[in-house]
Every structure is written in structure tokens, then in C-alpha cells.
Coordinates of C-alpha atoms and ligand atoms in Angstrom, one line a residue:
X53 CA 19.5 10.0 -30.5
X54 CA 16.0 8.9 -29.8
X55 CA 14.5 9.2 -26.4
X56 CA 14.1 5.5 -26.2
X57 CA 17.8 5.0 -26.9
X58 CA 18.8 7.6 -24.4
X59 CA 16.7 5.9 -21.8
X60 CA 17.8 2.5 -22.8
X61 CA 21.5 3.5 -22.6
X62 CA 21.3 5.0 -19.2
X63 CA 19.5 2.0 -17.8
X64 CA 21.6 -0.5 -19.6
X65 CA 24.7 0.9 -18.1
X66 CA 23.7 -0.4 -14.7
X67 CA 23.6 -4.1 -14.0
X68 CA 20.2 -5.7 -14.1
X69 CA 18.9 -7.4 -11.0
X70 CA 16.8 -10.5 -10.8
X71 CA 13.6 -8.7 -10.5
X72 CA 14.4 -6.5 -13.5
X73 CA 15.0 -9.6 -15.6
X74 CA 11.8 -11.1 -14.3
X75 CA 9.8 -7.9 -15.1
X76 CA 11.4 -7.5 -18.5
X77 CA 10.4 -11.0 -19.4
X78 CA 6.7 -10.1 -19.3
X79 CA 5.7 -10.5 -23.0
X80 CA 5.2 -7.2 -24.7
X81 CA 6.8 -5.2 -21.9
X82 CA 9.4 -2.6 -22.9
X83 CA 11.6 -2.1 -19.9
X84 CA 13.4 0.8 -21.5
X85 CA 10.2 2.8 -21.9
X86 CA 9.3 4.9 -18.9
X87 CA 6.0 6.5 -18.3
X88 CA 4.9 8.8 -15.5
X89 CA 1.3 8.2 -14.5
X90 CA -0.2 11.0 -12.4
X91 CA -3.5 10.6 -10.6
X92 CA -5.3 13.6 -9.3
X93 CA -7.4 13.9 -6.2
X94 CA -10.6 13.1 -8.2
X95 CA -9.0 9.8 -9.2
X96 CA -8.2 8.7 -5.6
X97 CA -11.4 10.1 -3.9
X98 CA -12.3 6.8 -2.3
X99 CA -11.7 3.0 -2.4
X100 CA -13.8 2.6 -5.5
X101 CA -11.7 5.2 -7.4
X102 CA -8.5 3.8 -6.1
X103 CA -9.3 0.4 -7.4
X104 CA -9.7 1.9 -10.9
X105 CA -6.3 3.5 -10.4
X106 CA -4.7 0.2 -9.4
X107 CA -6.0 -1.4 -12.5
X108 CA -4.5 1.3 -14.7
X109 CA -1.1 1.1 -13.0
X110 CA -1.1 -2.7 -13.2
X111 CA -1.9 -2.7 -16.9
X112 CA 0.6 0.1 -17.7
X113 CA 3.4 -1.6 -15.8
X114 CA 3.0 -4.7 -17.9
X115 CA 3.9 -2.6 -20.9
X116 CA 6.7 -0.4 -19.6
X117 CA 8.4 0.9 -16.5
X118 CA 6.2 3.4 -14.6
X119 CA 6.5 6.0 -11.9
X120 CA 3.3 7.0 -10.2
X121 CA 2.7 10.5 -8.9
X122 CA -0.4 11.0 -6.8
X123 CA -2.4 13.8 -5.2
X124 CA -4.1 13.8 -1.9
X125 CA -7.6 12.2 -1.8
X126 CA -10.2 14.6 -3.2
X127 CA -11.0 17.5 -0.9
X128 CA -8.3 16.5 1.7
X129 CA -6.0 19.5 0.9
X130 CA -8.8 21.9 1.3
X131 CA -9.7 20.4 4.7
X132 CA -6.1 20.5 5.9
X133 CA -5.8 24.2 4.9
X134 CA -9.1 24.8 6.7
X135 CA -7.6 23.2 9.8
X136 CA -4.6 25.5 9.5
X137 CA -6.9 28.6 9.2
X138 CA -9.1 27.5 12.1
X139 CA -5.9 27.2 14.2
X140 CA -4.7 30.6 13.1
X141 CA -8.1 32.0 14.3
X142 CA -7.5 30.3 17.7
X143 CA -10.2 27.7 17.0
X144 CA -8.2 24.6 17.9
X145 CA -11.2 22.4 18.5
X146 CA -12.7 22.7 15.0
X147 CA -9.1 22.1 13.6
X148 CA -8.8 18.9 15.7
X149 CA -12.2 17.8 14.5
X150 CA -11.2 18.2 10.9
X151 CA -8.1 16.1 11.6
X152 CA -10.2 13.4 13.3
X153 CA -12.5 13.3 10.2
X154 CA -9.5 13.0 7.9
X155 CA -8.1 10.2 10.0
X156 CA -11.4 8.3 9.8
X157 CA -11.6 8.7 6.0
X158 CA -8.1 7.3 5.5
X159 CA -8.7 4.5 8.0
X160 CA -11.8 3.5 6.1
X161 CA -9.9 3.4 2.9
X162 CA -7.1 1.3 4.4
X163 CA -9.8 -1.1 5.8
X164 CA -11.4 -1.4 2.4
X165 CA -8.2 -1.9 0.3
X166 CA -5.6 -3.6 2.4
X167 CA -6.2 -7.2 3.3
X168 CA -3.1 -8.1 5.4
X169 CA -3.3 -7.1 9.1
X170 CA 0.4 -6.5 9.2
X171 CA 0.3 -4.1 6.2
X172 CA -2.7 -2.3 7.7
X173 CA -0.8 -1.9 11.0
X174 CA 2.2 -0.6 9.2
X175 CA 0.1 2.0 7.3
X176 CA -1.7 3.0 10.5
X177 CA 1.6 3.6 12.3
X178 CA 2.7 5.8 9.5
X179 CA -0.6 7.7 9.8
X180 CA -0.1 8.1 13.5
X181 CA 3.2 9.9 12.8
X182 CA 1.7 12.1 10.1
X183 CA -1.4 13.1 12.1
X184 CA 0.8 13.8 15.1
X185 CA 2.7 16.2 12.9
X186 CA -0.6 17.8 11.8
X187 CA -1.6 18.3 15.4
X188 CA 1.7 19.9 16.3
X189 CA 1.5 22.2 13.3
X190 CA -2.0 23.3 14.3
X191 CA -1.0 23.8 18.0
X192 CA 2.0 25.9 16.9
X193 CA -0.2 28.0 14.6
X194 CA -2.9 28.5 17.3
X195 CA -0.2 29.5 19.8
X196 CA 1.2 32.2 17.5
X197 CA -2.1 33.0 15.9
X198 CA -0.3 33.0 12.6
X199 CA -0.4 30.6 9.7
X200 CA 2.9 31.3 8.0
X201 CA 3.4 30.4 4.3
X202 CA 5.9 27.8 5.5
X203 CA 3.5 26.2 8.0
X204 CA 0.7 26.3 5.4
X205 CA 2.9 24.3 3.1
X206 CA 3.8 21.8 5.8
X207 CA 0.1 21.3 6.7
X208 CA -1.3 21.2 3.2
X209 CA 1.2 18.7 1.9
X210 CA 0.1 16.0 4.4
X211 CA -2.7 14.7 2.2
X212 CA -0.2 13.4 -0.4
X213 CA 2.0 11.9 2.3
X214 CA -1.1 10.0 3.7
X215 CA -2.2 8.5 0.5
X216 CA 1.0 7.2 -1.1
X217 CA 1.7 4.4 1.5
X218 CA -1.8 3.2 1.0
X219 CA -1.5 3.1 -2.8
X220 CA 1.9 1.5 -2.7
X221 CA 0.8 -1.2 -0.3
X222 CA -2.4 -2.0 -2.3
X223 CA -0.2 -2.4 -5.5
X224 CA 2.3 -4.6 -3.8
X225 CA -0.5 -6.7 -2.4
X226 CA -1.8 -7.4 -5.9
X227 CA 1.6 -8.7 -7.0
X228 CA 3.2 -5.5 -8.3
X229 CA 6.0 -4.6 -5.9
X230 CA 5.8 -0.9 -5.1
X231 CA 7.4 1.6 -2.8
X232 CA 6.0 4.8 -1.4
X233 CA 8.3 7.8 -1.8
X234 CA 8.0 11.3 -0.4
X235 CA 9.0 13.8 -3.1
X236 CA 10.7 16.0 -0.5
X237 CA 13.5 13.5 -0.9
X238 CA 13.5 14.1 -4.7
X239 CA 12.2 17.4 -5.7
X240 CA 14.4 20.2 -4.5
X241 CA 12.9 23.7 -4.8
X242 CA 13.5 27.3 -3.9
X243 CA 11.9 28.6 -0.8
X244 CA 9.0 30.4 -2.4
X245 CA 6.3 28.8 -0.2
X246 CA 3.0 28.1 -2.0
X247 CA 4.6 28.5 -5.5
X248 CA 8.0 26.8 -5.2
X249 CA 10.1 26.3 -8.3
X250 CA 12.3 23.2 -8.8
X251 CA 16.1 23.2 -8.9
X252 CA 16.3 20.8 -11.8
X253 CA 19.9 19.7 -11.6
X254 CA 19.6 18.6 -8.0
X255 CA 16.2 17.0 -8.6
X256 CA 17.6 15.1 -11.5
X257 CA 20.5 13.7 -9.4
X258 CA 18.1 12.7 -6.6
X259 CA 15.6 11.0 -9.0
X260 CA 18.4 9.0 -10.5
X261 CA 19.8 8.1 -7.2
X262 CA 16.5 7.1 -5.5
X263 CA 14.1 6.1 -8.3
X264 CA 16.3 4.6 -11.0
X265 CA 17.4 1.6 -8.9
X266 CA 13.8 0.8 -8.0
X267 CA 12.8 0.9 -11.6
X268 CA 15.7 -1.4 -12.4
X269 CA 14.3 -3.9 -9.9
X270 CA 10.8 -3.7 -11.4
X271 CA 9.5 -1.8 -8.3
X272 CA 6.8 0.8 -9.0
X273 CA 7.7 4.1 -7.1
X274 CA 4.5 5.8 -5.9
X275 CA 5.6 9.4 -5.3
X276 CA 3.8 12.3 -3.6
X277 CA 2.7 15.0 -5.9
X278 CA 2.5 18.7 -5.0
X279 CA 5.3 18.8 -2.4
X280 CA 9.0 19.3 -2.4
X281 CA 11.6 20.7 -0.1
X282 CA 14.3 23.3 0.0
X283 CA 18.0 22.2 -0.1
X284 CA 17.8 22.7 3.7
X285 CA 15.0 20.2 4.0
X286 CA 12.1 22.7 4.7
X287 CA 8.8 21.4 3.1
X288 CA 7.5 23.4 0.2
X289 CA 4.6 23.1 -2.2
X290 CA 4.3 23.9 -5.9
X291 CA 1.0 25.6 -5.6
X292 CA -2.6 24.4 -5.6
X293 CA -3.2 21.7 -8.2
X294 CA 0.6 21.4 -8.5
X295 CA 0.8 17.6 -8.8
X296 CA 0.6 17.9 -12.6
X297 CA 3.7 20.0 -12.4
X298 CA 5.4 17.3 -10.1
X299 CA 4.7 14.8 -12.8
X300 CA 6.4 16.7 -15.5
X301 CA 9.3 17.7 -13.3
X302 CA 9.9 14.0 -12.5
X303 CA 9.4 13.2 -16.2
X304 CA 12.0 15.7 -17.2
X305 CA 14.4 14.5 -14.5
X306 CA 14.1 10.9 -15.5
X307 CA 13.9 11.4 -19.3
X308 CA 10.5 9.8 -19.4
X309 CA 9.0 8.8 -22.7
X310 CA 5.5 9.9 -21.9
X311 CA 3.5 11.5 -19.1
X312 CA -0.1 10.6 -18.5
X313 CA -2.3 12.8 -16.4
X314 CA -5.3 10.7 -15.3
X315 CA -8.3 12.7 -14.1
X316 CA -12.1 12.7 -14.0
X317 CA -12.8 14.0 -17.5
X318 CA -12.1 12.6 -21.0
X319 CA -9.2 15.0 -21.7
X320 CA -8.9 18.7 -22.4
X321 CA -12.3 19.8 -23.5
X322 CA -13.3 22.8 -25.6
X323 CA -14.5 24.4 -22.3
X324 CA -15.0 23.4 -18.7
X325 CA -17.6 20.6 -19.1
X326 CA -19.1 21.7 -15.7
X327 CA -20.0 25.1 -17.3
X328 CA -20.6 24.2 -20.9
X329 CA -22.6 21.0 -21.3
X330 CA -21.8 20.5 -25.0
X331 CA -18.1 20.9 -24.6
X332 CA -16.2 18.4 -26.8
X333 CA -12.9 16.6 -26.6
X334 CA -9.8 18.3 -28.1
X335 CA -7.7 15.6 -29.6
X336 CA -4.4 17.3 -29.8
X337 CA -3.0 20.7 -28.6
X338 CA 0.4 22.3 -28.5
X339 CA 2.3 23.0 -25.3
X340 CA 1.6 26.7 -25.8
X341 CA -2.1 26.3 -26.2
X342 CA -2.4 24.0 -23.3
X343 CA -0.4 26.3 -21.1
X344 CA -2.5 29.3 -22.1
X345 CA -5.7 27.4 -21.3
X346 CA -4.3 26.3 -17.9
X347 CA -3.2 29.9 -17.2
X348 CA -6.7 31.2 -17.9
X349 CA -8.3 28.7 -15.6
X350 CA -8.7 25.3 -17.3
X351 CA -8.2 23.5 -14.0
X352 CA -7.5 20.2 -15.6
X353 CA -3.9 21.2 -16.0
X354 CA -1.7 23.2 -13.6
X355 CA -0.5 26.3 -15.5
X356 CA 3.2 25.4 -15.0
X357 CA 2.9 21.8 -16.1
X358 CA 4.5 22.1 -19.5
X359 CA 7.3 24.4 -18.3
X360 CA 9.3 21.5 -16.9
X361 CA 9.4 19.7 -20.2
X362 CA 9.7 22.6 -22.6
X363 CA 13.2 21.5 -23.7
X364 CA 12.7 17.8 -23.9
X365 CA 9.3 17.9 -25.7
X366 CA 7.9 14.7 -24.2
X367 CA 4.3 14.1 -25.0
X368 CA 1.7 14.5 -22.2
X369 CA -1.7 12.8 -22.3
X370 CA -4.8 13.8 -20.3
X371 CA -7.0 10.8 -19.8
X372 CA -10.1 9.7 -17.9
X373 CA -9.5 7.3 -15.0
X374 CA -13.1 6.2 -15.2
X375 CA -13.3 5.7 -19.0
X376 CA -10.0 4.1 -20.0
X377 CA -11.3 3.2 -23.4
X378 CA -11.4 6.9 -24.5
X379 CA -8.4 8.3 -26.3
X380 CA -7.8 11.4 -24.3
X381 CA -5.9 14.5 -25.3
X382 CA -2.4 14.5 -26.5
X383 CA -0.2 17.6 -25.8
X384 CA 2.8 17.9 -28.0
X385 CA 5.3 20.7 -28.6
X386 CA 3.7 21.9 -31.8
X387 CA 0.2 20.5 -31.5
X388 CA -2.0 19.9 -34.5
X389 CA -3.8 22.4 -36.8
X390 CA -4.6 26.1 -36.3
X391 CA -7.7 27.9 -35.3
X392 CA -9.4 28.0 -31.9
X393 CA -9.0 24.9 -29.8
X394 CA -10.8 25.8 -26.6
X395 CA -12.0 28.4 -24.1
X396 CA -11.1 28.9 -20.5
X397 CA -12.3 31.3 -17.8
X398 CA -11.3 32.6 -14.4
X399 CA -14.6 33.3 -12.7
X400 CA -13.3 35.1 -9.7
X401 CA -11.0 37.8 -10.8
X402 CA -10.4 41.4 -9.9
X403 CA -9.9 44.5 -12.0
X404 CA -7.4 46.9 -10.5
X405 CA -7.1 50.4 -12.0
X406 CA -4.0 52.5 -11.3
X407 CA -4.2 56.0 -12.5
X408 CA -5.9 59.3 -12.9
X409 CA -5.0 62.2 -15.2
X410 CA -1.5 62.5 -13.6
X411 CA -0.5 59.0 -14.6
X412 CA 1.4 60.3 -17.6
X413 CA 3.8 62.1 -15.2
X414 CA 4.5 59.0 -13.1
X415 CA 7.9 57.6 -14.0
X416 CA 7.8 54.2 -15.7
X417 CA 4.4 53.4 -14.2
X418 CA 3.8 50.3 -16.4
X419 CA 7.3 48.9 -15.8
X420 CA 6.9 49.4 -12.1
X421 CA 3.5 47.7 -12.2
X422 CA 5.0 44.7 -14.0
X423 CA 8.0 44.5 -11.6
X424 CA 5.7 44.7 -8.5
X425 CA 3.5 41.8 -9.6
X426 CA 6.5 39.8 -10.6
X427 CA 8.1 40.3 -7.2
X428 CA 5.2 38.9 -5.4
X429 CA 4.8 36.1 -8.0
X430 CA 1.2 37.1 -8.8
X431 CA 0.1 36.3 -12.3
X432 CA -1.5 39.1 -14.3
X433 CA -4.3 37.7 -16.4
X434 CA -4.5 40.9 -18.4
X435 CA -2.6 44.2 -18.3
X436 CA -3.2 47.2 -20.5
X437 CA -2.8 50.9 -20.6
X438 CA -5.5 52.9 -22.4
X439 CA -4.4 55.2 -25.2
X440 CA -5.3 58.3 -23.2
X441 CA -2.8 57.1 -20.6
X442 CA -5.3 57.8 -17.8
X443 CA -5.3 54.3 -16.4
X444 CA -3.4 51.1 -16.2
X445 CA -5.8 48.2 -16.1
X446 CA -4.7 45.0 -14.4
X447 CA -6.7 41.8 -13.9
X448 CA -5.6 39.2 -11.3
X449 CA -7.2 36.2 -9.7
X450 CA -9.1 36.8 -6.5
X451 CA -6.6 34.7 -4.4
X452 CA -3.8 37.2 -5.1
X453 CA -5.9 40.4 -5.2
X454 CA -5.3 41.6 -1.7
X455 CA -1.6 41.0 -1.9
X456 CA -1.3 42.7 -5.3
X457 CA -3.2 45.8 -4.2
X458 CA -1.1 46.1 -1.1
X459 CA 2.1 45.7 -3.1
X460 CA 1.0 48.3 -5.6
X461 CA 0.0 50.8 -2.9
X462 CA 3.5 50.3 -1.4
X463 CA 5.2 50.8 -4.8
X464 CA 3.3 53.9 -5.7
X465 CA 3.0 55.3 -2.1
X466 CA 5.0 58.4 -3.0
X467 CA 3.0 59.1 -6.2
X468 CA -0.2 58.7 -4.3
X469 CA 0.9 60.9 -1.5
X470 CA 1.9 63.7 -3.9
X471 CA -1.2 63.2 -6.0
X472 CA 0.6 62.5 -9.2
X473 CA -1.3 59.3 -9.0
X474 CA -4.9 59.7 -8.2
X475 CA -6.1 56.2 -7.3
X476 CA -5.6 52.5 -7.1
X477 CA -9.1 51.1 -7.3
X478 CA -10.4 47.6 -7.1
X479 CA -13.4 45.9 -8.7
X480 CA -13.5 42.4 -7.3
X481 CA -16.5 41.2 -9.3
X482 CA -15.1 40.5 -12.8
X483 CA -14.3 37.4 -14.8
X484 CA -12.0 36.8 -17.7
X485 CA -12.7 34.6 -20.6
X486 CA -9.9 33.4 -22.9
X487 CA -10.2 32.1 -26.5
X488 CA -7.2 30.0 -27.2
X489 CA -5.7 28.6 -30.4
X490 CA -2.9 29.3 -32.8
X491 CA -3.8 32.2 -35.0
X492 CA -7.0 33.0 -33.0
X493 CA -6.4 36.7 -33.6
X494 CA -6.7 36.2 -37.4
X495 CA -10.3 34.9 -36.9
X496 CA -12.0 38.3 -37.1
X497 CA -15.3 36.8 -38.3
X498 CA -15.8 34.7 -35.2
X499 CA -14.5 37.5 -33.0
X500 CA -16.9 40.0 -34.5
X501 CA -19.9 37.6 -34.3
X502 CA -19.0 36.8 -30.6
X503 CA -18.9 40.5 -29.7
X504 CA -22.1 41.2 -31.6
X505 CA -23.9 38.4 -29.8
X506 CA -22.6 39.5 -26.5
X507 CA -23.7 43.0 -27.0
X508 CA -27.2 41.7 -28.0
X509 CA -27.3 39.9 -24.7
X510 CA -26.3 43.1 -22.8
X511 CA -22.9 41.6 -21.8
X512 CA -20.6 44.5 -21.4
X513 CA -16.9 43.9 -22.3
X514 CA -14.8 45.8 -19.7
X515 CA -11.5 45.2 -21.3
X516 CA -10.0 43.0 -24.0
X517 CA -6.5 42.0 -25.2
X518 CA -4.9 39.8 -27.7
X519 CA -1.8 38.0 -26.5
X520 CA 1.5 38.7 -28.2
X521 CA 1.7 35.0 -29.1
X522 CA -1.4 35.4 -31.4
X523 CA -2.6 32.4 -29.4
X524 CA -5.0 34.1 -27.0
X525 CA -7.8 36.6 -27.1
X526 CA -9.1 37.5 -23.7
X527 CA -12.0 39.6 -22.5
X528 CA -13.1 40.8 -19.1
X529 CA -16.8 40.7 -18.2
X530 CA -18.8 40.9 -15.1
X531 CA -18.9 37.7 -13.1
X532 CA -22.6 37.2 -13.6
X533 CA -22.0 37.3 -17.4
X534 CA -19.2 34.8 -17.6
X535 CA -21.3 31.8 -18.4
X536 CA -23.2 33.6 -21.1
X537 CA -19.9 34.9 -22.6
X538 CA -18.5 31.3 -22.6
X539 CA -21.5 29.8 -24.2
X540 CA -21.7 32.5 -26.9
X541 CA -18.0 32.2 -27.7
X542 CA -18.3 28.4 -27.7
X543 CA -21.0 28.5 -30.3
X544 CA -19.5 31.3 -32.4
X545 CA -16.1 29.7 -32.6
X546 CA -17.8 26.5 -33.6
X547 CA -16.4 24.5 -30.7
X548 CA -19.6 22.6 -29.8
X549 CA -20.4 19.3 -31.6
X550 CA -22.0 19.9 -35.1
X551 CA -25.4 18.5 -33.8
X552 CA -25.6 20.9 -30.9
X553 CA -24.4 23.8 -33.2
X554 CA -27.2 23.3 -35.6
X555 CA -29.7 23.1 -32.8
X556 CA -28.5 26.4 -31.2
X557 CA -27.5 28.5 -34.2
X558 CA -30.6 30.6 -34.8
X559 CA -29.2 33.9 -36.0
X560 CA -27.1 33.4 -39.2
X561 CA -27.0 37.0 -40.2
X562 CA -25.9 39.1 -37.3
X563 CA -26.0 42.9 -37.4
X564 CA -23.0 45.2 -36.5
X565 CA -23.5 46.6 -33.1
X566 CA -21.6 48.9 -30.7
X567 CA -19.5 47.3 -27.9
X568 CA -17.4 48.6 -25.1
X569 CA -13.6 48.4 -24.9
X570 CA -12.3 49.9 -21.7
X571 CA -13.9 53.3 -21.4
X572 CA -14.4 53.8 -25.0
X573 CA -17.1 52.8 -27.5
X574 CA -16.2 50.9 -30.6
X575 CA -18.1 49.5 -33.5
X576 CA -17.7 45.8 -34.3
X577 CA -18.7 44.5 -37.7
X578 CA -20.4 41.2 -37.8
X579 CA -17.8 39.8 -40.2
Ligands
LIG646 P1 -7.5 16.2 -10.6 O1 -8.1 16.0 -9.3 O2 -7.5 15.0 -11.5 O3 -6.3 17.0 -10.6 P2 -8.9 18.7 -11.3 O4 -10.2 18.9 -10.5 O5 -7.8 19.4 -10.8 O6 -8.6 17.1 -11.3 O7 -9.2 19.0 -12.8 C1 -10.2 18.3 -13.5 C2 -11.4 19.3 -13.7 O8 -10.9 20.4 -14.5 C3 -12.5 18.7 -14.5 O9 -13.4 18.0 -13.6 C4 -13.2 19.9 -15.1 O10 -14.3 20.3 -14.5 C5 -12.1 21.0 -15.0 N1 -11.9 21.7 -16.3 C6 -11.8 23.0 -16.4 N2 -11.6 23.3 -17.7 C7 -11.5 22.2 -18.4 C8 -11.2 21.8 -19.7 N3 -11.1 22.8 -20.7 N4 -11.2 20.5 -20.1 C9 -11.4 19.6 -19.1 N5 -11.6 19.8 -17.8 C10 -11.7 21.1 -17.5
LIG647 N1 -3.6 18.1 -3.5 C1 -3.1 19.4 -4.0 C2 -4.3 20.4 -4.2 O1 -5.4 20.0 -3.9 C3 -2.4 19.2 -5.3 C4 -3.1 18.7 -6.5 O2 -4.3 18.3 -6.4 O3 -2.6 18.6 -7.6 O4 -4.0 21.5 -4.6
LIG648 MG1 -5.7 19.0 -10.6

């Protein structure tokens, strides 16, 4: 049965209301097609950006049913977390100051976008409630001098709750009935604060209960991204940048036909355009490739985004809010073509070494390392054990470094005390660069040329692995070398536009040189 049919069936089974009939009568509109439109913080940064967003929603809802998922206004989540941290440090005044500034920012946006005084007052009253909640959370934190993961989630999720009433009201005002919905009423998660995972069955039930009737009446639900709640009603978040994940969770729960992630770039590019100026658009990638790129730092997509739709295979688009004429990137289960699609990098990573000569005598050291990082839900960007078995090498992002080292020291406390294990050391100044694409590992020519060029530029490779999926090749370099590593790989894997490649390609006959892998020296041939 096609997706359209499945959707059509479930919606047909309920009686249509007046509004539904009115909406379905719009020529060219397919009421049985459902799209999730997600707008990131960059797309709702100010009233100018929001007016672009409104145009997109209006135009999309003339073609199909839509559910809007929205992030906090750009920068707001960071400021809220800062307020929480200031409170934890006992600095309540700076925390209050941040909240005042945020209030002004949202008030200004309401003034600019909402014409009716009644609607403005309604939104302002809602803001009063939300800012009161923020003040109380800051007070509580200051009193205890502790920002718990639970409180951090409650504070950081306020940005999304502030923006949805505004967007829904602006849409309604322009003739497109809309309702602001807090996803804590829809998206039920476990209680892992800061990285919560959805309970899909319950989420599906609630989405059908609360959103389906609105869609049937032709009302556009505007749902908060990023946040959820436990079954007991405790607020949670899906992790920083998690609104992309919210969009696919809702998409899976509602059997959507398409999910569109609207952002501030043309789509998924061959590298972060902020770092590589000649990065080009990737037209189509597979779920796996996109997930790997996100995992290795391509911020345009949250790493878990495609997890929610792995089974249903719904296509995801990444498109530019500010250039709607551009095609964007399509992400499908199997993607298109082989070869390297793009690069990603995590610029602030740490290299943790566990070992010493006695490591070989430590029972199941590698298994315990894996289990420890899984238990704290830290993601290992790279993990390897050198052939001499002296060291286990682990690379994690800087935000989880402290937590990971502490957890490993606890796990190996006995071995460290009895000196079977010599050390757990930390180098917090590394970066990891990932080359992603189906069959990347078969591209020995480009890999060799990249390594040769890097060695010529004195870029030392501290560690390197190829993923078991044959889809990722990643190497660890010093932070100051990351940009060079990215631009060399971008050129050697022929990801830049042909014009810029011909301008930059000077050495067509590279020599074999020596390069470092872990502690050992290897020789890499140019081809
Ligand atoms: P949003 O607010 O829409 O969620 P984000 O800031 O989270 O936007 O993600 C968009 C940003 O991701 C872009 O501005 C870009 O700098 C960055 N980015 C990193 N890697 C890539 C890539 N490979 N392709 C596109 N953008 C990327
Ligand atoms: N507002 C949240 C954040 O800044 C979620 C998101 O942007 O997707 O992390
Ligand atoms: Mg984002």
C-alpha cells in the first residue's frame, strides 16, 4: 500500500468537518498528503526571517496538509542555558538580566508581527507565564547552587515554548488558521535529560489524538521542537539541535509523506560552508551517509534525525528558507550513486588514551570501555586499539570529555590502583575529520593523495579509522590543522566545483611520503 493511500485511508475514516472541506477545495491541494516543515533557529531569528517562514508555510499549506515544527529564535537556547549557569554560580542578577533581554526580544517580535491588540495581549500573557517559570527555575537553581540535568532541560526548552504562540498567531492573522502546541503533550520520552529518546507508541497515539483532528479541520499545528516530556510529565529535551529529530519523530508518528528541514543554507553541502568557501550542494544522499555526516559534526542535521524514520523510509529535504527557488538536498533510504559525498568535522574533540604496557593483562578492556561510554550516552567519534595492545585510543567531543574521563577512571579504578593499567590520559586539543560516502574506503587513490598532501603541509595524523559500514573514513588531527585537513580532502576527493578545482589543483603528480598512524610510521603511496 502506498504511503499516500495509508494516509488517505486513516484520514478518510474520520468524518470531514466544514473547514476540512473548505481547505480541500483549494485547487491543487492534496488534503491526504502530509508534510512536516521544520524551521531552525536561524530561520526564526527575527521578524524579517519569520515573515519568510510564514510565506513558506502558507504556500505549502495550499498544496497539502502541514505540521510545523519550530526551534527557539536563534541564540535564545544558548542564552537560557547561560542564565541557568549564572544561577548555579549564585549570580542571580546576570541571570535576571538575560531573561529581561529575552523578554524584550520576544516583545519586539510580537510588536512587529501581530497587528491585533487582543492577540498581542494574549501572547504577552502567555509570555508572562513562561518568564515567571524561567525566574522560578533560576531562583531554585541559585538557592541550591546546582543546575541539575532536569532543571537544565526545563530552562533550555523555554525558547521553543515562547516562539510557537507567536508563529501560530501570525499565521492565523494571515488567514491560515493555526494552533500552537507544546510537544510535551505529544512527544513522550525516557528520562535521559539532555538526550531523551522517544517512546514511539505513546507518541504516535498522542499525535493522532491531538494533531489529526486539527489537520482534518484545516488547522496548521505549530509544534515546539526540541522538547518532550516523560510519561510522568517531567520536561525533557532531545539534545542540542534536537528539533530536526522532533520533526522526524512527528513525521513517523503521523505517517507523513515528506519532511522538510528549512535552514539557512542551500542544503547539505560538501563541507561546512562556513569553513570551506567552495563547498557545493549535494543533491541526494542516503540516510546512512547523512547520519554519518551529522554524527561527525555537520550541524545542519541532528545526528539522530534519520533514526526515527529508518523503518518508514520517508524522504527528508534540507532547504534554504531564504532561497526557496533552490532545490535543496534530498535524503532517501538508499541515496544516489557511490563515492565520496561530503566531509564533516568536529573541531573540539579530545583524545583519551587508556593503557600502558600492562593493558594486555586487563580483562576485557575494550569491552568495558565501550560499555562505559554507552552507559553515559557519550558518542565515541573514534575508538581503536593499536596492534601492540599498549593503548586504547578514544576520541569524544569536548562537551562529554570530562564526564567520559571520570566514568572511565571509575570503571578502571581497580586496574589503575594495582598498576595493571598505567594511565588514562587526555589530549583536549584534537579535531576529527570524516570523509563520507558509500564505498569511500575503496577510493585508495584519493585517500593516498590526501595523506600525501597533508604530510607535505606538516599535518600530523594522530589516528585514523575506516568505519565498518565502508561509508566513513575518519582521521584525527590537531585542532589548528583541521581547516587545512578539510580543504586538502575537499580538493583531493574532488568535492569542490570543477572551476575551483582547476584553479587550486597545482600538483598533479604527488610523491609518496611517510605519514603517521597512531604511534607508528607508515608509507602512503600517491596512488
Ligand atoms: P538551524 O538553526 O536551521 O537548525 P543550524 O545552525 O543548526 O541551523 O545548521 C545550519 C548550519 O550547519 C549551517 O549554517 C552551516 O554552517 C552548518 N553546516 C555544517 N556542516 C554543513 C554541511 N555539510 N552542509 C550544510 N551546512 C552545514
Ligand atoms: N533550540 C534548540 C537548540 O538550540 C534546538 C534546535 O535548535 O534544534 O539546541
Ligand atoms: Mg539545527
